[in-house]
DNA sequence: CGCCACTTCTGCGAAATCCGCAAGCTTTGA
DNA sequence: TCAAAGCTTGCGGATTTCGCAGAAGTGGCG
């Protein structure tokens, strides 16, 4: 009774483990569909996901586990820290001279930094920071980020209000 | 055998439904602890969470459900769209003249926009965009965002590489 | 103080889910 | 042709989820 399966899907949309340039495996359509299911509801049972993507419960379980192990995906609770209460948040744009990635690595190791991305705009790096209060924020930006060798200058954007936060790409 | 409970927690850290200015309820310490557990693992069973925060399984279940219903928290799979494959991503800083919030609302309704925050920096709004490809990105920025009445100017930061993405505030 | 409405927590069974495992099949690649 | 991967089906047992009834704490009010 597995007649309505995806018509003996094979080869093309299977996971030929071709690698994208950055070393992470390219995902096939089925894994993408699984991720999409979990973007809608991170606790959705494996059987339900399997039905949606045309895979057995066990197969979904294996795939999800692998995606988690590989770090391709994480299943977590997300909130708006500002709503949750007691915190100051800001985006910091950073101009770097020299090796951008090494600076980014340092930022990554800071616990107050939640988000680090290297960009092609006028900033070399964007980093999102979550702090206890204004003093803490000031300390992180001025004492710890600006002090890094290679950081030429920074510009801060203190968050006033988070209007949207979704994880639904692929659902379009 | 629930002796090591949080010492008859009452009143102060309970959820006296005092509202923070933006209308969302202030969370008590227990809910915060629950969220923290789910930030570490969005699929962690209720019983395990209950043991960690000093509540019964059923109570945790109710709380989590309420947090989800209220929109305070969501449990989802998150990925790096760039790693996942076929997409262009950018942060766009926007200078607004006139009503900032109404512009932010319009952005919020765009499916390509994943993240919208009003800031106190030189930009009035920061918006993160996820697109199919360069053409799509260009289209969204030039035709749809820049065209909005009230948008004075924009600056784009195309993502090259996502270095960090966590949801672990409160775990410090 | 007593009563009531309301909310939250607890303590159950019952149902559903998760998890590991085994045997068989197909495709891929060396 | 053989080995490796990945999927499927099937299966119990352990765990988790779920719904519900009852207990317990709170706040309003006469």
PDB file of N, CA, C and O in Angstrom, chain A residues 32 38 42-44 74-79 83 101 105 108 110-111 113-116 118-120 122-123 128 130 155 157-158 160-161 163-166 169 172, chain B residues 24 38 42-44 74-79 84 101 105 108 110-111 113-116 118-120 122-123 128 130 155 157-158 160-161 163-166 168-169 172:
ATOM      1  N   UNK A  32      15.062  18.501   1.787  1.00  0.00           N
ATOM      2  CA  UNK A  32      14.516  19.857   1.774  1.00  0.00           C
ATOM      3  C   UNK A  32      13.071  19.840   2.260  1.00  0.00           C
ATOM      4  O   UNK A  32      12.658  20.680   3.063  1.00  0.00           O
ATOM      5  N   UNK A  38       9.630  20.660   9.223  1.00  0.00           N
ATOM      6  CA  UNK A  38      10.070  21.006  10.565  1.00  0.00           C
ATOM      7  C   UNK A  38      10.174  22.510  10.769  1.00  0.00           C
ATOM      8  O   UNK A  38      10.239  22.988  11.905  1.00  0.00           O
ATOM      9  N   UNK A  42       8.524  22.260  14.617  1.00  0.00           N
ATOM     10  CA  UNK A  42       9.727  21.532  14.979  1.00  0.00           C
ATOM     11  C   UNK A  42       9.474  20.239  15.732  1.00  0.00           C
ATOM     12  O   UNK A  42      10.372  19.411  15.870  1.00  0.00           O
ATOM     13  N   UNK A  43       8.262  20.052  16.215  1.00  0.00           N
ATOM     14  CA  UNK A  43       7.957  18.833  16.967  1.00  0.00           C
ATOM     15  C   UNK A  43       7.080  17.876  16.187  1.00  0.00           C
ATOM     16  O   UNK A  43       6.578  16.897  16.736  1.00  0.00           O
ATOM     17  N   UNK A  44       6.868  18.143  14.952  1.00  0.00           N
ATOM     18  CA  UNK A  44       6.016  17.259  14.160  1.00  0.00           C
ATOM     19  C   UNK A  44       6.570  15.827  14.171  1.00  0.00           C
ATOM     20  O   UNK A  44       7.759  15.613  13.973  1.00  0.00           O
ATOM     21  N   UNK A  74      19.076  22.792  12.854  1.00  0.00           N
ATOM     22  CA  UNK A  74      18.894  22.602  14.288  1.00  0.00           C
ATOM     23  C   UNK A  74      17.423  22.843  14.615  1.00  0.00           C
ATOM     24  O   UNK A  74      16.766  23.649  13.971  1.00  0.00           O
ATOM     25  N   UNK A  75      16.936  22.109  15.582  1.00  0.00           N
ATOM     26  CA  UNK A  75      15.551  22.281  15.999  1.00  0.00           C
ATOM     27  C   UNK A  75      15.570  22.937  17.368  1.00  0.00           C
ATOM     28  O   UNK A  75      16.034  22.351  18.343  1.00  0.00           O
ATOM     29  N   UNK A  76      15.078  24.151  17.420  1.00  0.00           N
ATOM     30  CA  UNK A  76      15.184  24.933  18.649  1.00  0.00           C
ATOM     31  C   UNK A  76      13.975  25.838  18.847  1.00  0.00           C
ATOM     32  O   UNK A  76      13.206  26.075  17.922  1.00  0.00           O
ATOM     33  N   UNK A  77      13.856  26.319  20.076  1.00  0.00           N
ATOM     34  CA  UNK A  77      12.860  27.341  20.366  1.00  0.00           C
ATOM     35  C   UNK A  77      13.470  28.698  20.065  1.00  0.00           C
ATOM     36  O   UNK A  77      14.615  28.958  20.428  1.00  0.00           O
ATOM     37  N   UNK A  78      12.732  29.545  19.399  1.00  0.00           N
ATOM     38  CA  UNK A  78      13.201  30.898  19.149  1.00  0.00           C
ATOM     39  C   UNK A  78      12.187  31.880  19.716  1.00  0.00           C
ATOM     40  O   UNK A  78      10.995  31.627  19.729  1.00  0.00           O
ATOM     41  N   UNK A  79      12.715  32.983  20.202  1.00  0.00           N
ATOM     42  CA  UNK A  79      11.866  34.008  20.793  1.00  0.00           C
ATOM     43  C   UNK A  79      12.383  35.368  20.362  1.00  0.00           C
ATOM     44  O   UNK A  79      13.421  35.470  19.720  1.00  0.00           O
ATOM     45  N   UNK A  83      11.033  40.894  23.739  1.00  0.00           N
ATOM     46  CA  UNK A  83       9.715  40.568  24.286  1.00  0.00           C
ATOM     47  C   UNK A  83       9.862  39.768  25.569  1.00  0.00           C
ATOM     48  O   UNK A  83       9.176  40.006  26.552  1.00  0.00           O
ATOM     49  N   UNK A 101      37.884  36.881   7.889  1.00  0.00           N
ATOM     50  CA  UNK A 101      37.382  35.643   8.493  1.00  0.00           C
ATOM     51  C   UNK A 101      37.920  35.416   9.903  1.00  0.00           C
ATOM     52  O   UNK A 101      37.211  34.915  10.773  1.00  0.00           O
ATOM     53  N   UNK A 105      35.747  34.866  13.188  1.00  0.00           N
ATOM     54  CA  UNK A 105      35.918  33.719  14.090  1.00  0.00           C
ATOM     55  C   UNK A 105      35.955  34.160  15.549  1.00  0.00           C
ATOM     56  O   UNK A 105      35.380  33.515  16.421  1.00  0.00           O
ATOM     57  N   UNK A 108      32.558  35.002  16.693  1.00  0.00           N
ATOM     58  CA  UNK A 108      31.781  33.772  16.863  1.00  0.00           C
ATOM     59  C   UNK A 108      31.970  33.170  18.246  1.00  0.00           C
ATOM     60  O   UNK A 108      31.058  32.578  18.805  1.00  0.00           O
ATOM     61  N   UNK A 110      32.350  34.784  20.966  1.00  0.00           N
ATOM     62  CA  UNK A 110      31.779  35.589  22.056  1.00  0.00           C
ATOM     63  C   UNK A 110      30.352  35.133  22.341  1.00  0.00           C
ATOM     64  O   UNK A 110      29.534  35.020  21.434  1.00  0.00           O
ATOM     65  N   UNK A 111      30.066  34.923  23.610  1.00  0.00           N
ATOM     66  CA  UNK A 111      28.745  34.389  23.948  1.00  0.00           C
ATOM     67  C   UNK A 111      27.635  35.398  23.704  1.00  0.00           C
ATOM     68  O   UNK A 111      26.499  35.021  23.435  1.00  0.00           O
ATOM     69  N   UNK A 113      27.370  37.281  21.241  1.00  0.00           N
ATOM     70  CA  UNK A 113      27.116  37.391  19.805  1.00  0.00           C
ATOM     71  C   UNK A 113      26.294  36.199  19.334  1.00  0.00           C
ATOM     72  O   UNK A 113      26.695  35.058  19.490  1.00  0.00           O
ATOM     73  N   UNK A 114      25.118  36.496  18.794  1.00  0.00           N
ATOM     74  CA  UNK A 114      24.203  35.438  18.398  1.00  0.00           C
ATOM     75  C   UNK A 114      24.307  35.114  16.918  1.00  0.00           C
ATOM     76  O   UNK A 114      23.904  34.039  16.486  1.00  0.00           O
ATOM     77  N   UNK A 115      24.799  36.066  16.156  1.00  0.00           N
ATOM     78  CA  UNK A 115      24.676  35.969  14.709  1.00  0.00           C
ATOM     79  C   UNK A 115      25.859  36.674  14.076  1.00  0.00           C
ATOM     80  O   UNK A 115      26.130  37.841  14.372  1.00  0.00           O
ATOM     81  N   UNK A 116      26.576  35.982  13.242  1.00  0.00           N
ATOM     82  CA  UNK A 116      27.716  36.585  12.555  1.00  0.00           C
ATOM     83  C   UNK A 116      27.656  36.226  11.078  1.00  0.00           C
ATOM     84  O   UNK A 116      27.554  35.049  10.730  1.00  0.00           O
ATOM     85  N   UNK A 118      29.416  37.291   7.148  1.00  0.00           N
ATOM     86  CA  UNK A 118      30.333  38.072   6.328  1.00  0.00           C
ATOM     87  C   UNK A 118      29.555  38.567   5.105  1.00  0.00           C
ATOM     88  O   UNK A 118      28.848  37.785   4.465  1.00  0.00           O
ATOM     89  N   UNK A 119      29.696  39.835   4.813  1.00  0.00           N
ATOM     90  CA  UNK A 119      28.893  40.386   3.727  1.00  0.00           C
ATOM     91  C   UNK A 119      29.745  41.065   2.661  1.00  0.00           C
ATOM     92  O   UNK A 119      30.938  41.288   2.850  1.00  0.00           O
ATOM     93  N   UNK A 120      29.060  41.405   1.571  1.00  0.00           N
ATOM     94  CA  UNK A 120      29.734  42.065   0.454  1.00  0.00           C
ATOM     95  C   UNK A 120      29.392  43.540   0.385  1.00  0.00           C
ATOM     96  O   UNK A 120      29.695  44.195  -0.583  1.00  0.00           O
ATOM     97  N   UNK A 122      29.070  47.523   2.379  1.00  0.00           N
ATOM     98  CA  UNK A 122      30.077  48.443   2.884  1.00  0.00           C
ATOM     99  C   UNK A 122      30.646  47.952   4.210  1.00  0.00           C
ATOM    100  O   UNK A 122      31.745  48.326   4.602  1.00  0.00           O
ATOM    101  N   UNK A 123      29.872  47.118   4.892  1.00  0.00           N
ATOM    102  CA  UNK A 123      30.439  46.459   6.070  1.00  0.00           C
ATOM    103  C   UNK A 123      31.025  45.114   5.646  1.00  0.00           C
ATOM    104  O   UNK A 123      30.506  44.458   4.747  1.00  0.00           O
ATOM    105  N   UNK A 128      25.096  40.301  15.310  1.00  0.00           N
ATOM    106  CA  UNK A 128      23.975  40.638  16.181  1.00  0.00           C
ATOM    107  C   UNK A 128      24.353  40.310  17.618  1.00  0.00           C
ATOM    108  O   UNK A 128      24.885  39.234  17.904  1.00  0.00           O
ATOM    109  N   UNK A 130      23.281  40.263  21.811  1.00  0.00           N
ATOM    110  CA  UNK A 130      22.232  40.256  22.835  1.00  0.00           C
ATOM    111  C   UNK A 130      22.878  40.471  24.194  1.00  0.00           C
ATOM    112  O   UNK A 130      23.763  39.718  24.590  1.00  0.00           O
ATOM    113  N   UNK A 155      29.707  50.337  13.433  1.00  0.00           N
ATOM    114  CA  UNK A 155      28.510  51.169  13.524  1.00  0.00           C
ATOM    115  C   UNK A 155      27.409  50.316  14.137  1.00  0.00           C
ATOM    116  O   UNK A 155      27.200  49.173  13.724  1.00  0.00           O
ATOM    117  N   UNK A 157      23.457  49.468  15.548  1.00  0.00           N
ATOM    118  CA  UNK A 157      22.034  49.700  15.346  1.00  0.00           C
ATOM    119  C   UNK A 157      21.298  49.013  16.491  1.00  0.00           C
ATOM    120  O   UNK A 157      21.114  47.795  16.483  1.00  0.00           O
ATOM    121  N   UNK A 158      20.938  49.805  17.478  1.00  0.00           N
ATOM    122  CA  UNK A 158      20.263  49.248  18.643  1.00  0.00           C
ATOM    123  C   UNK A 158      18.817  48.913  18.282  1.00  0.00           C
ATOM    124  O   UNK A 158      18.119  49.733  17.680  1.00  0.00           O
ATOM    125  N   UNK A 160      14.973  48.449  18.512  1.00  0.00           N
ATOM    126  CA  UNK A 160      13.859  49.051  19.223  1.00  0.00           C
ATOM    127  C   UNK A 160      12.690  48.073  19.265  1.00  0.00           C
ATOM    128  O   UNK A 160      12.016  47.913  20.263  1.00  0.00           O
ATOM    129  N   UNK A 161      12.454  47.442  18.136  1.00  0.00           N
ATOM    130  CA  UNK A 161      11.302  46.548  18.078  1.00  0.00           C
ATOM    131  C   UNK A 161      11.470  45.531  16.959  1.00  0.00           C
ATOM    132  O   UNK A 161      11.729  45.895  15.814  1.00  0.00           O
ATOM    133  N   UNK A 163       9.926  43.197  14.403  1.00  0.00           N
ATOM    134  CA  UNK A 163       8.619  43.139  13.751  1.00  0.00           C
ATOM    135  C   UNK A 163       8.340  41.777  13.139  1.00  0.00           C
ATOM    136  O   UNK A 163       7.201  41.353  13.026  1.00  0.00           O
ATOM    137  N   UNK A 164       9.361  41.112  12.694  1.00  0.00           N
ATOM    138  CA  UNK A 164       9.142  39.818  12.042  1.00  0.00           C
ATOM    139  C   UNK A 164      10.345  38.915  12.220  1.00  0.00           C
ATOM    140  O   UNK A 164      11.473  39.378  12.252  1.00  0.00           O
ATOM    141  N   UNK A 165      10.066  37.651  12.306  1.00  0.00           N
ATOM    142  CA  UNK A 165      11.129  36.658  12.498  1.00  0.00           C
ATOM    143  C   UNK A 165      10.554  35.311  12.076  1.00  0.00           C
ATOM    144  O   UNK A 165       9.789  34.701  12.799  1.00  0.00           O
ATOM    145  N   UNK A 166      10.897  34.860  10.911  1.00  0.00           N
ATOM    146  CA  UNK A 166      10.352  33.579  10.436  1.00  0.00           C
ATOM    147  C   UNK A 166      11.473  32.687   9.926  1.00  0.00           C
ATOM    148  O   UNK A 166      12.606  33.108   9.756  1.00  0.00           O
ATOM    149  N   UNK A 169      11.461  29.980   4.597  1.00  0.00           N
ATOM    150  CA  UNK A 169      11.891  29.907   3.204  1.00  0.00           C
ATOM    151  C   UNK A 169      11.544  28.511   2.750  1.00  0.00           C
ATOM    152  O   UNK A 169      11.501  27.570   3.549  1.00  0.00           O
ATOM    153  N   UNK A 172       7.373  28.745  -0.017  1.00  0.00           N
ATOM    154  CA  UNK A 172       6.738  29.714  -0.896  1.00  0.00           C
ATOM    155  C   UNK A 172       6.380  29.077  -2.219  1.00  0.00           C
ATOM    156  O   UNK A 172       7.123  28.267  -2.721  1.00  0.00           O
TER     157      UNK A 172
ATOM    158  N   UNK B  24       2.931  42.232  25.392  1.00  0.00           N
ATOM    159  CA  UNK B  24       3.226  40.827  25.632  1.00  0.00           C
ATOM    160  C   UNK B  24       3.483  40.603  27.113  1.00  0.00           C
ATOM    161  O   UNK B  24       4.114  41.421  27.768  1.00  0.00           O
ATOM    162  N   UNK B  38      14.268  24.374  25.805  1.00  0.00           N
ATOM    163  CA  UNK B  38      13.890  24.144  24.416  1.00  0.00           C
ATOM    164  C   UNK B  38      14.819  24.863  23.438  1.00  0.00           C
ATOM    165  O   UNK B  38      14.829  24.557  22.249  1.00  0.00           O
ATOM    166  N   UNK B  42      14.866  21.568  20.813  1.00  0.00           N
ATOM    167  CA  UNK B  42      13.456  21.847  20.599  1.00  0.00           C
ATOM    168  C   UNK B  42      12.558  20.631  20.726  1.00  0.00           C
ATOM    169  O   UNK B  42      11.349  20.757  20.854  1.00  0.00           O
ATOM    170  N   UNK B  43      13.132  19.444  20.697  1.00  0.00           N
ATOM    171  CA  UNK B  43      12.330  18.224  20.802  1.00  0.00           C
ATOM    172  C   UNK B  43      12.470  17.557  22.164  1.00  0.00           C
ATOM    173  O   UNK B  43      12.008  16.423  22.353  1.00  0.00           O
ATOM    174  N   UNK B  44      13.093  18.208  23.085  1.00  0.00           N
ATOM    175  CA  UNK B  44      13.248  17.606  24.402  1.00  0.00           C
ATOM    176  C   UNK B  44      11.881  17.272  25.002  1.00  0.00           C
ATOM    177  O   UNK B  44      10.973  18.090  24.986  1.00  0.00           O
ATOM    178  N   UNK B  74       8.497  30.030  19.359  1.00  0.00           N
ATOM    179  CA  UNK B  74       8.151  29.053  18.340  1.00  0.00           C
ATOM    180  C   UNK B  74       9.228  27.981  18.309  1.00  0.00           C
ATOM    181  O   UNK B  74      10.384  28.258  18.569  1.00  0.00           O
ATOM    182  N   UNK B  75       8.808  26.776  18.035  1.00  0.00           N
ATOM    183  CA  UNK B  75       9.759  25.679  17.944  1.00  0.00           C
ATOM    184  C   UNK B  75       9.872  25.280  16.489  1.00  0.00           C
ATOM    185  O   UNK B  75       8.916  24.797  15.888  1.00  0.00           O
ATOM    186  N   UNK B  76      11.036  25.505  15.929  1.00  0.00           N
ATOM    187  CA  UNK B  76      11.209  25.317  14.493  1.00  0.00           C
ATOM    188  C   UNK B  76      12.603  24.806  14.153  1.00  0.00           C
ATOM    189  O   UNK B  76      13.516  24.864  14.967  1.00  0.00           O
ATOM    190  N   UNK B  77      12.712  24.316  12.931  1.00  0.00           N
ATOM    191  CA  UNK B  77      14.024  23.965  12.397  1.00  0.00           C
ATOM    192  C   UNK B  77      14.626  25.211  11.782  1.00  0.00           C
ATOM    193  O   UNK B  77      13.946  25.946  11.074  1.00  0.00           O
ATOM    194  N   UNK B  78      15.882  25.468  12.075  1.00  0.00           N
ATOM    195  CA  UNK B  78      16.561  26.587  11.448  1.00  0.00           C
ATOM    196  C   UNK B  78      17.786  26.066  10.712  1.00  0.00           C
ATOM    197  O   UNK B  78      18.414  25.098  11.111  1.00  0.00           O
ATOM    198  N   UNK B  79      18.079  26.720   9.608  1.00  0.00           N
ATOM    199  CA  UNK B  79      19.215  26.313   8.789  1.00  0.00           C
ATOM    200  C   UNK B  79      19.909  27.570   8.302  1.00  0.00           C
ATOM    201  O   UNK B  79      19.456  28.671   8.537  1.00  0.00           O
ATOM    202  N   UNK B  84      22.040  25.407   2.611  1.00  0.00           N
ATOM    203  CA  UNK B  84      21.008  24.558   2.063  1.00  0.00           C
ATOM    204  C   UNK B  84      21.002  24.606   0.551  1.00  0.00           C
ATOM    205  O   UNK B  84      20.556  23.688  -0.102  1.00  0.00           O
ATOM    206  N   UNK B 101       6.974  52.705  11.277  1.00  0.00           N
ATOM    207  CA  UNK B 101       6.296  51.442  11.569  1.00  0.00           C
ATOM    208  C   UNK B 101       5.423  50.962  10.411  1.00  0.00           C
ATOM    209  O   UNK B 101       5.327  49.761  10.149  1.00  0.00           O
ATOM    210  N   UNK B 105       5.668  47.425   8.575  1.00  0.00           N
ATOM    211  CA  UNK B 105       4.541  46.516   8.407  1.00  0.00           C
ATOM    212  C   UNK B 105       4.447  45.991   6.974  1.00  0.00           C
ATOM    213  O   UNK B 105       4.170  44.815   6.751  1.00  0.00           O
ATOM    214  N   UNK B 108       7.028  43.415   6.472  1.00  0.00           N
ATOM    215  CA  UNK B 108       6.653  42.196   7.176  1.00  0.00           C
ATOM    216  C   UNK B 108       5.755  41.302   6.320  1.00  0.00           C
ATOM    217  O   UNK B 108       5.805  40.078   6.411  1.00  0.00           O
ATOM    218  N   UNK B 110       5.953  40.901   3.172  1.00  0.00           N
ATOM    219  CA  UNK B 110       6.626  40.310   2.004  1.00  0.00           C
ATOM    220  C   UNK B 110       7.199  38.946   2.367  1.00  0.00           C
ATOM    221  O   UNK B 110       7.881  38.797   3.372  1.00  0.00           O
ATOM    222  N   UNK B 111       6.918  37.965   1.531  1.00  0.00           N
ATOM    223  CA  UNK B 111       7.347  36.608   1.860  1.00  0.00           C
ATOM    224  C   UNK B 111       8.860  36.452   1.791  1.00  0.00           C
ATOM    225  O   UNK B 111       9.429  35.613   2.492  1.00  0.00           O
ATOM    226  N   UNK B 113      10.964  38.477   2.874  1.00  0.00           N
ATOM    227  CA  UNK B 113      11.570  39.120   4.040  1.00  0.00           C
ATOM    228  C   UNK B 113      11.409  38.214   5.255  1.00  0.00           C
ATOM    229  O   UNK B 113      10.296  37.868   5.627  1.00  0.00           O
ATOM    230  N   UNK B 114      12.531  37.822   5.826  1.00  0.00           N
ATOM    231  CA  UNK B 114      12.508  36.885   6.937  1.00  0.00           C
ATOM    232  C   UNK B 114      12.573  37.577   8.287  1.00  0.00           C
ATOM    233  O   UNK B 114      12.184  37.017   9.302  1.00  0.00           O
ATOM    234  N   UNK B 115      13.101  38.778   8.281  1.00  0.00           N
ATOM    235  CA  UNK B 115      13.474  39.404   9.537  1.00  0.00           C
ATOM    236  C   UNK B 115      13.340  40.901   9.381  1.00  0.00           C
ATOM    237  O   UNK B 115      13.900  41.497   8.467  1.00  0.00           O
ATOM    238  N   UNK B 116      12.586  41.519  10.242  1.00  0.00           N
ATOM    239  CA  UNK B 116      12.412  42.974  10.198  1.00  0.00           C
ATOM    240  C   UNK B 116      12.571  43.527  11.604  1.00  0.00           C
ATOM    241  O   UNK B 116      11.911  43.070  12.538  1.00  0.00           O
ATOM    242  N   UNK B 118      13.105  47.347  13.791  1.00  0.00           N
ATOM    243  CA  UNK B 118      13.253  48.801  13.816  1.00  0.00           C
ATOM    244  C   UNK B 118      14.412  49.136  14.744  1.00  0.00           C
ATOM    245  O   UNK B 118      14.491  48.609  15.848  1.00  0.00           O
ATOM    246  N   UNK B 119      15.285  50.002  14.292  1.00  0.00           N
ATOM    247  CA  UNK B 119      16.488  50.278  15.070  1.00  0.00           C
ATOM    248  C   UNK B 119      16.644  51.767  15.361  1.00  0.00           C
ATOM    249  O   UNK B 119      15.955  52.605  14.795  1.00  0.00           O
ATOM    250  N   UNK B 120      17.597  52.029  16.231  1.00  0.00           N
ATOM    251  CA  UNK B 120      17.884  53.401  16.627  1.00  0.00           C
ATOM    252  C   UNK B 120      19.176  53.905  15.993  1.00  0.00           C
ATOM    253  O   UNK B 120      19.684  54.954  16.346  1.00  0.00           O
ATOM    254  N   UNK B 122      21.685  54.568  12.355  1.00  0.00           N
ATOM    255  CA  UNK B 122      21.535  55.442  11.198  1.00  0.00           C
ATOM    256  C   UNK B 122      20.477  54.906  10.243  1.00  0.00           C
ATOM    257  O   UNK B 122      19.910  55.658   9.461  1.00  0.00           O
ATOM    258  N   UNK B 123      20.245  53.603  10.324  1.00  0.00           N
ATOM    259  CA  UNK B 123      19.115  53.058   9.577  1.00  0.00           C
ATOM    260  C   UNK B 123      17.888  53.044  10.486  1.00  0.00           C
ATOM    261  O   UNK B 123      18.000  52.839  11.689  1.00  0.00           O
ATOM    262  N   UNK B 128      16.078  41.477   6.656  1.00  0.00           N
ATOM    263  CA  UNK B 128      16.840  40.397   6.046  1.00  0.00           C
ATOM    264  C   UNK B 128      16.008  39.748   4.958  1.00  0.00           C
ATOM    265  O   UNK B 128      14.833  39.445   5.161  1.00  0.00           O
ATOM    266  N   UNK B 130      15.636  36.772   1.847  1.00  0.00           N
ATOM    267  CA  UNK B 130      16.078  35.495   1.277  1.00  0.00           C
ATOM    268  C   UNK B 130      15.455  35.332  -0.099  1.00  0.00           C
ATOM    269  O   UNK B 130      14.238  35.397  -0.249  1.00  0.00           O
ATOM    270  N   UNK B 155      20.483  50.539   1.727  1.00  0.00           N
ATOM    271  CA  UNK B 155      21.848  50.045   1.529  1.00  0.00           C
ATOM    272  C   UNK B 155      21.834  48.543   1.747  1.00  0.00           C
ATOM    273  O   UNK B 155      21.273  48.062   2.739  1.00  0.00           O
ATOM    274  N   UNK B 157      23.540  44.636   2.027  1.00  0.00           N
ATOM    275  CA  UNK B 157      24.700  43.844   2.421  1.00  0.00           C
ATOM    276  C   UNK B 157      24.432  42.402   2.032  1.00  0.00           C
ATOM    277  O   UNK B 157      23.703  41.689   2.729  1.00  0.00           O
ATOM    278  N   UNK B 158      24.973  42.007   0.924  1.00  0.00           N
ATOM    279  CA  UNK B 158      24.746  40.648   0.436  1.00  0.00           C
ATOM    280  C   UNK B 158      25.563  39.664   1.262  1.00  0.00           C
ATOM    281  O   UNK B 158      26.757  39.888   1.498  1.00  0.00           O
ATOM    282  N   UNK B 160      27.756  36.633   2.288  1.00  0.00           N
ATOM    283  CA  UNK B 160      28.741  35.773   1.661  1.00  0.00           C
ATOM    284  C   UNK B 160      28.840  34.469   2.425  1.00  0.00           C
ATOM    285  O   UNK B 160      28.926  33.395   1.859  1.00  0.00           O
ATOM    286  N   UNK B 161      28.835  34.585   3.733  1.00  0.00           N
ATOM    287  CA  UNK B 161      29.004  33.381   4.540  1.00  0.00           C
ATOM    288  C   UNK B 161      28.455  33.591   5.938  1.00  0.00           C
ATOM    289  O   UNK B 161      28.809  34.558   6.604  1.00  0.00           O
ATOM    290  N   UNK B 163      28.484  32.743   9.638  1.00  0.00           N
ATOM    291  CA  UNK B 163      29.479  32.146  10.523  1.00  0.00           C
ATOM    292  C   UNK B 163      28.872  31.617  11.813  1.00  0.00           C
ATOM    293  O   UNK B 163      29.377  30.671  12.416  1.00  0.00           O
ATOM    294  N   UNK B 164      27.831  32.255  12.265  1.00  0.00           N
ATOM    295  CA  UNK B 164      27.252  31.817  13.534  1.00  0.00           C
ATOM    296  C   UNK B 164      25.765  32.128  13.572  1.00  0.00           C
ATOM    297  O   UNK B 164      25.317  33.131  13.023  1.00  0.00           O
ATOM    298  N   UNK B 165      25.038  31.277  14.215  1.00  0.00           N
ATOM    299  CA  UNK B 165      23.602  31.444  14.341  1.00  0.00           C
ATOM    300  C   UNK B 165      23.145  30.615  15.540  1.00  0.00           C
ATOM    301  O   UNK B 165      23.045  29.407  15.453  1.00  0.00           O
ATOM    302  N   UNK B 166      22.888  31.276  16.665  1.00  0.00           N
ATOM    303  CA  UNK B 166      22.488  30.521  17.848  1.00  0.00           C
ATOM    304  C   UNK B 166      21.243  31.144  18.470  1.00  0.00           C
ATOM    305  O   UNK B 166      20.822  32.233  18.100  1.00  0.00           O
ATOM    306  N   UNK B 168      20.781  30.941  22.099  1.00  0.00           N
ATOM    307  CA  UNK B 168      21.148  30.442  23.427  1.00  0.00           C
ATOM    308  C   UNK B 168      21.228  31.530  24.485  1.00  0.00           C
ATOM    309  O   UNK B 168      21.834  31.325  25.508  1.00  0.00           O
ATOM    310  N   UNK B 169      20.605  32.677  24.244  1.00  0.00           N
ATOM    311  CA  UNK B 169      20.599  33.667  25.303  1.00  0.00           C
ATOM    312  C   UNK B 169      19.972  32.990  26.508  1.00  0.00           C
ATOM    313  O   UNK B 169      19.162  32.078  26.359  1.00  0.00           O
ATOM    314  N   UNK B 172      23.630  31.644  29.652  1.00  0.00           N
ATOM    315  CA  UNK B 172      24.944  32.133  30.041  1.00  0.00           C
ATOM    316  C   UNK B 172      25.048  32.304  31.546  1.00  0.00           C
ATOM    317  O   UNK B 172      24.114  32.751  32.164  1.00  0.00           O
TER     318      UNK B 172
END
